[in-house]
Short mmCIF file of N, CA and C in Angstrom, two decimals:
data_model
loop_
_atom_site.label_atom_id
_atom_site.label_comp_id
_atom_site.label_asym_id
_atom_site.label_seq_id
_atom_site.Cartn_x
_atom_site.Cartn_y
_atom_site.Cartn_z
N UNK K 1 0.85 -1.17 0.00
CA UNK K 1 0.00 0.00 0.00
C UNK K 1 0.89 1.23 0.00
N UNK K 2 0.70 2.08 -0.97
CA UNK K 2 1.44 3.33 -0.99
C UNK K 2 0.53 4.42 -1.52
N UNK K 3 0.89 5.65 -1.20
CA UNK K 3 0.13 6.78 -1.71
C UNK K 3 1.12 7.80 -2.22
N UNK K 4 0.68 8.60 -3.16
CA UNK K 4 1.57 9.56 -3.80
C UNK K 4 1.03 10.96 -3.59
N UNK K 5 1.88 11.84 -3.16
CA UNK K 5 1.61 13.26 -3.06
C UNK K 5 2.45 13.88 -4.17
N UNK K 6 2.17 15.09 -4.56
CA UNK K 6 2.95 15.70 -5.62
C UNK K 6 4.42 15.89 -5.24
N UNK K 7 4.71 15.86 -3.93
CA UNK K 7 6.09 16.07 -3.49
C UNK K 7 6.74 14.84 -2.88
N UNK K 8 5.96 13.81 -2.51
CA UNK K 8 6.54 12.63 -1.88
C UNK K 8 5.60 11.44 -2.01
N UNK K 9 6.15 10.26 -1.76
CA UNK K 9 5.41 9.01 -1.79
C UNK K 9 5.46 8.40 -0.39
N UNK K 10 4.36 7.80 0.02
CA UNK K 10 4.33 7.08 1.30
C UNK K 10 4.12 5.61 1.01
N UNK K 11 4.96 4.79 1.61
CA UNK K 11 4.85 3.34 1.42
C UNK K 11 5.03 2.62 2.74
N UNK K 12 4.55 1.35 2.77
CA UNK K 12 4.80 0.51 3.93
C UNK K 12 6.30 0.33 4.09
N UNK K 13 6.78 0.40 5.29
CA UNK K 13 8.17 0.06 5.58
C UNK K 13 8.20 -1.40 6.04
N UNK K 14 9.32 -2.04 5.77
CA UNK K 14 9.51 -3.43 6.17
C UNK K 14 10.75 -3.53 7.06
N UNK K 15 11.02 -4.71 7.53
CA UNK K 15 12.19 -4.91 8.39
C UNK K 15 13.47 -4.51 7.66
N UNK K 16 13.50 -4.65 6.35
CA UNK K 16 14.68 -4.25 5.56
C UNK K 16 14.93 -2.75 5.65
N UNK K 17 13.93 -1.99 6.05
CA UNK K 17 14.05 -0.53 6.19
C UNK K 17 14.51 -0.09 7.58
N UNK K 18 14.82 -1.04 8.45
CA UNK K 18 15.17 -0.70 9.84
C UNK K 18 16.33 0.28 9.91
N UNK K 19 17.33 0.13 9.08
CA UNK K 19 18.46 1.06 9.07
C UNK K 19 18.03 2.46 8.68
N UNK K 20 17.15 2.57 7.71
CA UNK K 20 16.64 3.87 7.27
C UNK K 20 15.81 4.52 8.37
N UNK K 21 14.96 3.72 9.02
CA UNK K 21 14.16 4.25 10.13
C UNK K 21 15.07 4.78 11.24
N UNK K 22 16.15 4.05 11.51
CA UNK K 22 17.10 4.47 12.53
C UNK K 22 17.74 5.80 12.17
N UNK K 23 18.15 5.96 10.92
CA UNK K 23 18.79 7.21 10.48
C UNK K 23 17.85 8.40 10.65
N UNK K 24 16.60 8.23 10.27
CA UNK K 24 15.64 9.32 10.42
C UNK K 24 15.44 9.64 11.90
N UNK K 25 15.26 8.60 12.70
CA UNK K 25 15.04 8.78 14.14
C UNK K 25 16.23 9.49 14.79
N UNK K 26 17.43 9.08 14.41
CA UNK K 26 18.65 9.67 14.97
C UNK K 26 18.75 11.15 14.62
N UNK K 27 18.32 11.51 13.43
CA UNK K 27 18.39 12.90 13.00
C UNK K 27 17.35 13.78 13.72
N UNK K 28 16.31 13.15 14.25
CA UNK K 28 15.19 13.89 14.82
C UNK K 28 15.15 13.91 16.35
N UNK K 29 15.78 12.95 17.00
CA UNK K 29 15.66 12.83 18.45
C UNK K 29 17.03 12.72 19.11
N UNK K 30 17.15 13.31 20.28
CA UNK K 30 18.39 13.23 21.04
C UNK K 30 18.65 11.79 21.47
N UNK K 31 17.62 11.15 21.98
CA UNK K 31 17.69 9.74 22.34
C UNK K 31 16.94 8.99 21.25
N UNK K 32 17.66 8.21 20.48
CA UNK K 32 17.04 7.54 19.33
C UNK K 32 17.18 6.02 19.45
N UNK K 33 16.35 5.33 18.66
CA UNK K 33 16.37 3.88 18.65
C UNK K 33 17.31 3.38 17.57
N UNK K 34 17.98 2.26 17.88
CA UNK K 34 18.92 1.68 16.92
C UNK K 34 18.22 0.73 15.95
N UNK K 35 18.98 0.21 15.02
CA UNK K 35 18.44 -0.67 13.98
C UNK K 35 17.78 -1.91 14.58
N UNK K 36 18.37 -2.45 15.62
CA UNK K 36 17.79 -3.64 16.26
C UNK K 36 16.41 -3.33 16.85
N UNK K 37 16.27 -2.17 17.46
CA UNK K 37 14.97 -1.79 18.04
C UNK K 37 13.92 -1.70 16.94
N UNK K 38 14.26 -1.07 15.83
CA UNK K 38 13.29 -0.98 14.74
C UNK K 38 13.00 -2.35 14.13
N UNK K 39 14.02 -3.19 13.99
CA UNK K 39 13.79 -4.55 13.49
C UNK K 39 12.83 -5.31 14.38
N UNK K 40 12.98 -5.12 15.69
CA UNK K 40 12.12 -5.82 16.64
C UNK K 40 10.65 -5.40 16.52
N UNK K 41 10.40 -4.17 16.14
CA UNK K 41 9.01 -3.74 15.97
C UNK K 41 8.27 -4.61 14.96
N UNK K 42 8.97 -5.03 13.92
CA UNK K 42 8.32 -5.80 12.86
C UNK K 42 7.97 -7.23 13.30
N UNK K 43 8.51 -7.67 14.43
CA UNK K 43 8.17 -9.00 14.93
C UNK K 43 6.96 -8.97 15.87
N UNK K 44 6.49 -7.78 16.20
CA UNK K 44 5.34 -7.63 17.09
C UNK K 44 4.08 -7.54 16.23
N UNK K 45 3.14 -8.41 16.52
CA UNK K 45 1.90 -8.46 15.75
C UNK K 45 1.20 -7.10 15.73
N UNK K 46 0.66 -6.77 14.56
CA UNK K 46 -0.12 -5.54 14.35
C UNK K 46 0.68 -4.27 14.59
N UNK K 47 1.99 -4.32 14.33
CA UNK K 47 2.84 -3.14 14.35
C UNK K 47 3.21 -2.83 12.91
N UNK K 48 3.03 -1.57 12.53
CA UNK K 48 3.22 -1.17 11.14
C UNK K 48 4.07 0.09 11.08
N UNK K 49 4.68 0.31 9.93
CA UNK K 49 5.46 1.51 9.71
C UNK K 49 5.26 1.98 8.28
N UNK K 50 5.28 3.29 8.12
CA UNK K 50 5.23 3.92 6.80
C UNK K 50 6.45 4.82 6.65
N UNK K 51 6.98 4.88 5.43
CA UNK K 51 8.07 5.77 5.08
C UNK K 51 7.58 6.78 4.05
N UNK K 52 7.96 8.02 4.22
CA UNK K 52 7.70 9.06 3.21
C UNK K 52 9.01 9.29 2.47
N UNK K 53 8.95 9.26 1.15
CA UNK K 53 10.15 9.41 0.33
C UNK K 53 9.92 10.47 -0.73
N UNK K 54 10.99 11.29 -0.96
CA UNK K 54 10.84 12.38 -1.93
C UNK K 54 12.15 12.72 -2.66
N UNK K 55 12.85 11.94 -3.34
CA UNK K 55 12.77 10.49 -3.40
C UNK K 55 13.49 9.81 -2.25
N UNK K 56 14.31 10.57 -1.48
CA UNK K 56 15.00 9.99 -0.33
C UNK K 56 14.04 9.84 0.84
N UNK K 57 14.31 8.91 1.74
CA UNK K 57 13.47 8.77 2.94
C UNK K 57 13.57 10.02 3.81
N UNK K 58 12.42 10.67 4.00
CA UNK K 58 12.41 11.93 4.75
C UNK K 58 11.56 11.90 6.00
N UNK K 59 10.72 10.90 6.16
CA UNK K 59 9.87 10.82 7.33
C UNK K 59 9.36 9.42 7.54
N UNK K 60 8.92 9.15 8.76
CA UNK K 60 8.39 7.83 9.07
C UNK K 60 7.46 7.89 10.25
N UNK K 61 6.59 6.87 10.31
CA UNK K 61 5.71 6.69 11.46
C UNK K 61 5.65 5.21 11.76
N UNK K 62 5.69 4.86 13.03
CA UNK K 62 5.51 3.48 13.48
C UNK K 62 4.31 3.50 14.42
N UNK K 63 3.38 2.58 14.22
CA UNK K 63 2.20 2.51 15.07
C UNK K 63 1.78 1.06 15.28
N UNK K 64 1.05 0.86 16.35
CA UNK K 64 0.59 -0.49 16.71
C UNK K 64 -0.92 -0.42 16.90
N UNK K 65 -1.60 -1.47 16.44
CA UNK K 65 -3.05 -1.55 16.56
C UNK K 65 -3.39 -2.67 17.53
N UNK K 66 -4.16 -2.33 18.54
CA UNK K 66 -4.68 -3.29 19.50
C UNK K 66 -6.13 -3.57 19.09
N UNK K 67 -6.87 -4.40 19.80
CA UNK K 67 -8.23 -4.72 19.33
C UNK K 67 -9.09 -3.51 19.00
N UNK K 68 -9.14 -2.49 19.85
CA UNK K 68 -10.01 -1.36 19.53
C UNK K 68 -9.33 0.00 19.67
N UNK K 69 -8.01 0.00 19.82
CA UNK K 69 -7.28 1.25 19.89
C UNK K 69 -5.91 1.10 19.23
N UNK K 70 -5.31 2.22 18.93
CA UNK K 70 -4.00 2.22 18.28
C UNK K 70 -3.08 3.19 19.02
N UNK K 71 -1.79 2.99 18.85
CA UNK K 71 -0.79 3.83 19.50
C UNK K 71 0.26 4.23 18.47
N UNK K 72 0.54 5.52 18.38
CA UNK K 72 1.68 5.98 17.58
C UNK K 72 2.92 5.77 18.44
N UNK K 73 3.82 4.95 17.96
CA UNK K 73 5.04 4.66 18.70
C UNK K 73 6.07 5.76 18.45
N UNK K 74 6.19 6.18 17.20
CA UNK K 74 7.06 7.30 16.87
C UNK K 74 6.66 7.88 15.52
N UNK K 75 6.84 9.17 15.40
CA UNK K 75 6.62 9.90 14.16
C UNK K 75 7.79 10.87 14.03
N UNK K 76 8.48 10.84 12.90
CA UNK K 76 9.64 11.70 12.72
C UNK K 76 9.75 12.15 11.27
N UNK K 77 10.09 13.42 11.10
CA UNK K 77 10.36 13.99 9.78
C UNK K 77 11.70 14.70 9.88
N UNK K 78 12.59 14.41 8.94
CA UNK K 78 13.91 15.04 8.95
C UNK K 78 13.76 16.56 9.02
N UNK K 79 14.59 17.22 9.82
CA UNK K 79 14.46 18.67 10.01
C UNK K 79 14.40 19.47 8.71
N UNK K 80 15.18 19.11 7.73
CA UNK K 80 15.20 19.86 6.47
C UNK K 80 13.91 19.72 5.66
N UNK K 81 13.08 18.73 6.02
CA UNK K 81 11.86 18.46 5.26
C UNK K 81 10.59 18.77 6.05
N UNK K 82 10.74 19.38 7.20
CA UNK K 82 9.57 19.70 8.02
C UNK K 82 8.76 20.84 7.41
N UNK K 83 7.49 20.90 7.82
CA UNK K 83 6.56 21.94 7.38
C UNK K 83 6.26 21.86 5.89
N UNK K 84 6.30 20.62 5.37
CA UNK K 84 5.99 20.39 3.96
C UNK K 84 4.86 19.37 3.80
N UNK K 85 4.18 19.05 4.91
CA UNK K 85 3.03 18.15 4.85
C UNK K 85 3.36 16.69 5.04
N UNK K 86 4.63 16.35 5.26
CA UNK K 86 5.02 14.95 5.40
C UNK K 86 4.46 14.36 6.70
N UNK K 87 4.64 15.04 7.82
CA UNK K 87 4.11 14.55 9.09
C UNK K 87 2.61 14.38 9.06
N UNK K 88 1.93 15.35 8.49
CA UNK K 88 0.47 15.29 8.36
C UNK K 88 0.05 14.09 7.51
N UNK K 89 0.72 13.87 6.40
CA UNK K 89 0.38 12.75 5.52
C UNK K 89 0.65 11.41 6.21
N UNK K 90 1.74 11.32 6.94
CA UNK K 90 2.04 10.07 7.66
C UNK K 90 1.02 9.80 8.75
N UNK K 91 0.65 10.84 9.50
CA UNK K 91 -0.34 10.66 10.56
C UNK K 91 -1.69 10.26 9.97
N UNK K 92 -2.09 10.89 8.89
CA UNK K 92 -3.34 10.53 8.23
C UNK K 92 -3.32 9.07 7.80
N UNK K 93 -2.23 8.65 7.20
CA UNK K 93 -2.09 7.27 6.72
C UNK K 93 -2.20 6.28 7.90
N UNK K 94 -1.53 6.59 9.00
CA UNK K 94 -1.57 5.71 10.17
C UNK K 94 -2.96 5.68 10.79
N UNK K 95 -3.61 6.83 10.89
CA UNK K 95 -4.95 6.88 11.47
C UNK K 95 -5.94 6.08 10.61
N UNK K 96 -5.85 6.24 9.31
CA UNK K 96 -6.73 5.47 8.41
C UNK K 96 -6.43 3.98 8.49
N UNK K 97 -5.16 3.62 8.54
CA UNK K 97 -4.79 2.21 8.66
C UNK K 97 -5.30 1.61 9.95
N UNK K 98 -5.13 2.33 11.05
CA UNK K 98 -5.60 1.84 12.35
C UNK K 98 -7.11 1.67 12.35
N UNK K 99 -7.80 2.64 11.77
CA UNK K 99 -9.27 2.57 11.70
C UNK K 99 -9.72 1.35 10.88
N UNK K 100 -9.00 1.09 9.78
CA UNK K 100 -9.33 -0.08 8.94
C UNK K 100 -9.12 -1.39 9.68
N UNK K 101 -8.23 -1.39 10.68
CA UNK K 101 -8.00 -2.59 11.49
C UNK K 101 -8.92 -2.65 12.70
N UNK K 102 -9.85 -1.71 12.81
CA UNK K 102 -10.85 -1.77 13.87
C UNK K 102 -10.61 -0.87 15.06
N UNK K 103 -9.53 -0.10 15.04
CA UNK K 103 -9.28 0.81 16.17
C UNK K 103 -10.32 1.92 16.17
N UNK K 104 -10.75 2.28 17.36
CA UNK K 104 -11.72 3.37 17.50
C UNK K 104 -11.11 4.62 18.11
N UNK K 105 -9.86 4.51 18.56
CA UNK K 105 -9.15 5.66 19.13
C UNK K 105 -7.66 5.46 18.91
N UNK K 106 -6.94 6.57 18.89
CA UNK K 106 -5.48 6.53 18.76
C UNK K 106 -4.88 7.34 19.89
N UNK K 107 -3.78 6.83 20.43
CA UNK K 107 -3.05 7.46 21.51
C UNK K 107 -1.62 7.75 21.06
N UNK K 108 -1.00 8.72 21.71
CA UNK K 108 0.41 8.99 21.45
C UNK K 108 0.97 9.81 22.59
N UNK K 109 2.30 9.80 22.71
CA UNK K 109 3.02 10.66 23.66
C UNK K 109 3.74 11.72 22.86
N UNK K 110 3.79 12.91 23.40
CA UNK K 110 4.54 14.00 22.77
C UNK K 110 5.24 14.78 23.88
N UNK K 111 6.44 15.24 23.59
CA UNK K 111 7.19 15.99 24.58
C UNK K 111 6.53 17.35 24.83
N UNK K 112 6.31 17.65 26.10
CA UNK K 112 5.76 18.95 26.47
C UNK K 112 6.72 20.02 25.95
N UNK K 113 6.19 20.99 25.24
CA UNK K 113 7.02 22.02 24.66
C UNK K 113 7.34 21.81 23.19
N UNK K 114 7.01 20.65 22.65
CA UNK K 114 7.21 20.39 21.21
C UNK K 114 6.01 21.00 20.49
N UNK K 115 6.06 22.31 20.33
CA UNK K 115 4.89 23.04 19.82
C UNK K 115 4.51 22.66 18.40
N UNK K 116 5.47 22.36 17.56
CA UNK K 116 5.15 21.98 16.18
C UNK K 116 4.34 20.68 16.18
N UNK K 117 4.77 19.70 16.96
CA UNK K 117 4.04 18.43 17.03
C UNK K 117 2.68 18.63 17.68
N UNK K 118 2.63 19.40 18.75
CA UNK K 118 1.35 19.65 19.42
C UNK K 118 0.35 20.33 18.48
N UNK K 119 0.83 21.27 17.69
CA UNK K 119 -0.05 21.94 16.73
C UNK K 119 -0.60 20.94 15.72
N UNK K 120 0.25 20.05 15.22
CA UNK K 120 -0.19 19.02 14.28
C UNK K 120 -1.25 18.14 14.93
N UNK K 121 -0.97 17.61 16.10
CA UNK K 121 -1.89 16.68 16.75
C UNK K 121 -3.21 17.37 17.11
N UNK K 122 -3.13 18.57 17.60
CA UNK K 122 -4.35 19.31 17.96
C UNK K 122 -5.20 19.59 16.73
N UNK K 123 -4.57 19.77 15.56
CA UNK K 123 -5.34 20.02 14.33
C UNK K 123 -6.15 18.79 13.93
N UNK K 124 -5.78 17.62 14.43
CA UNK K 124 -6.54 16.39 14.20
C UNK K 124 -7.55 16.13 15.29
N UNK K 125 -7.55 16.96 16.32
CA UNK K 125 -8.50 16.77 17.41
C UNK K 125 -7.95 16.02 18.60
N UNK K 126 -6.67 15.70 18.60
CA UNK K 126 -6.07 15.02 19.76
C UNK K 126 -6.16 15.95 20.96
N UNK K 127 -6.50 15.38 22.11
CA UNK K 127 -6.57 16.14 23.35
C UNK K 127 -5.76 15.43 24.43
N UNK K 128 -5.25 16.20 25.34
CA UNK K 128 -4.43 15.66 26.42
C UNK K 128 -5.31 14.91 27.42
N UNK K 129 -4.90 13.70 27.75
CA UNK K 129 -5.62 12.91 28.74
C UNK K 129 -4.77 12.57 29.95
N UNK K 130 -3.45 12.81 29.83
CA UNK K 130 -2.56 12.47 30.94
C UNK K 130 -1.23 13.19 30.74
N UNK K 131 -0.41 13.16 31.77
CA UNK K 131 0.94 13.72 31.73
C UNK K 131 1.87 12.71 32.40
N UNK K 132 2.96 12.40 31.75
CA UNK K 132 3.99 11.53 32.33
C UNK K 132 5.15 12.43 32.75
N UNK K 133 5.29 12.57 34.04
CA UNK K 133 6.31 13.47 34.59
C UNK K 133 7.71 12.93 34.33
N UNK K 134 8.61 13.86 33.95
CA UNK K 134 10.03 13.54 33.79
C UNK K 134 10.25 12.33 32.87
N UNK K 135 9.57 12.29 31.76
CA UNK K 135 9.56 11.12 30.86
C UNK K 135 10.72 11.13 29.86
N UNK K 136 10.96 12.27 29.22
CA UNK K 136 12.01 12.35 28.21
C UNK K 136 13.30 12.84 28.85
N UNK K 137 14.38 12.07 28.66
CA UNK K 137 15.68 12.44 29.21
C UNK K 137 16.52 13.10 28.12
N UNK K 138 17.17 14.20 28.50
CA UNK K 138 18.02 14.93 27.57
C UNK K 138 19.49 14.64 27.83
N UNK K 139 20.33 14.96 26.88
CA UNK K 139 21.77 14.68 27.00
C UNK K 139 22.38 15.34 28.23
N UNK K 140 21.87 16.50 28.62
CA UNK K 140 22.42 17.20 29.78
C UNK K 140 21.92 16.64 31.11
N UNK K 141 21.10 15.58 31.05
CA UNK K 141 20.59 14.95 32.26
C UNK K 141 19.25 15.50 32.72
N UNK K 142 18.77 16.55 32.09
CA UNK K 142 17.47 17.10 32.46
C UNK K 142 16.35 16.25 31.86
N UNK K 143 15.16 16.47 32.36
CA UNK K 143 14.00 15.72 31.90
C UNK K 143 12.87 16.66 31.51
N UNK K 144 12.02 16.17 30.62
CA UNK K 144 10.82 16.90 30.20
C UNK K 144 9.63 15.96 30.31
N UNK K 145 8.49 16.50 30.64
CA UNK K 145 7.27 15.69 30.72
C UNK K 145 6.81 15.25 29.33
N UNK K 146 6.08 14.15 29.31
CA UNK K 146 5.39 13.70 28.10
C UNK K 146 3.91 13.95 28.31
N UNK K 147 3.26 14.44 27.28
CA UNK K 147 1.81 14.60 27.29
C UNK K 147 1.22 13.41 26.55
N UNK K 148 0.24 12.77 27.16
CA UNK K 148 -0.44 11.65 26.52
C UNK K 148 -1.70 12.22 25.87
N UNK K 149 -1.81 12.01 24.56
CA UNK K 149 -2.92 12.55 23.79
C UNK K 149 -3.77 11.42 23.23
N UNK K 150 -5.04 11.72 22.99
CA UNK K 150 -6.00 10.73 22.46
C UNK K 150 -6.92 11.40 21.47
N UNK K 151 -7.28 10.64 20.43
CA UNK K 151 -8.28 11.10 19.46
C UNK K 151 -9.13 9.91 19.02
N UNK K 152 -10.42 10.14 18.89
CA UNK K 152 -11.31 9.12 18.36
C UNK K 152 -11.08 8.99 16.87
N UNK K 153 -11.20 7.77 16.39
CA UNK K 153 -11.05 7.53 14.94
C UNK K 153 -12.40 7.36 14.29
#
């Protein structure tokens, strides 16, 4: 399953893409997952990933579908390609995929203060349902809270 935008293509990612997913994640997050972590996601039932390519891999989303809900595990767009609709297209694709698998709601964590991500999620109707104190650890040893968001599908 893939979709085409005038500027990029979105396709299913497979375990063979684990290295690419790692590179994107590393470019976007201070604490990132390695190739083994991404490979392991593909062994977990009902875990899916999409890659956005234009033509190089510029963004990705990993999500898991449970019987009636879904969780965004990670969403990342390379800094040089942000604000071009890639994150929005990936989130839409994941939400539609989760809904097709029977999920009625989607959950995700976002770092408090990540205003670009919060703006994206709020534009889809995601609302805060919880806060995880001191969840994200930074290189300097400081921590930031995670906001837990939910949206009906």
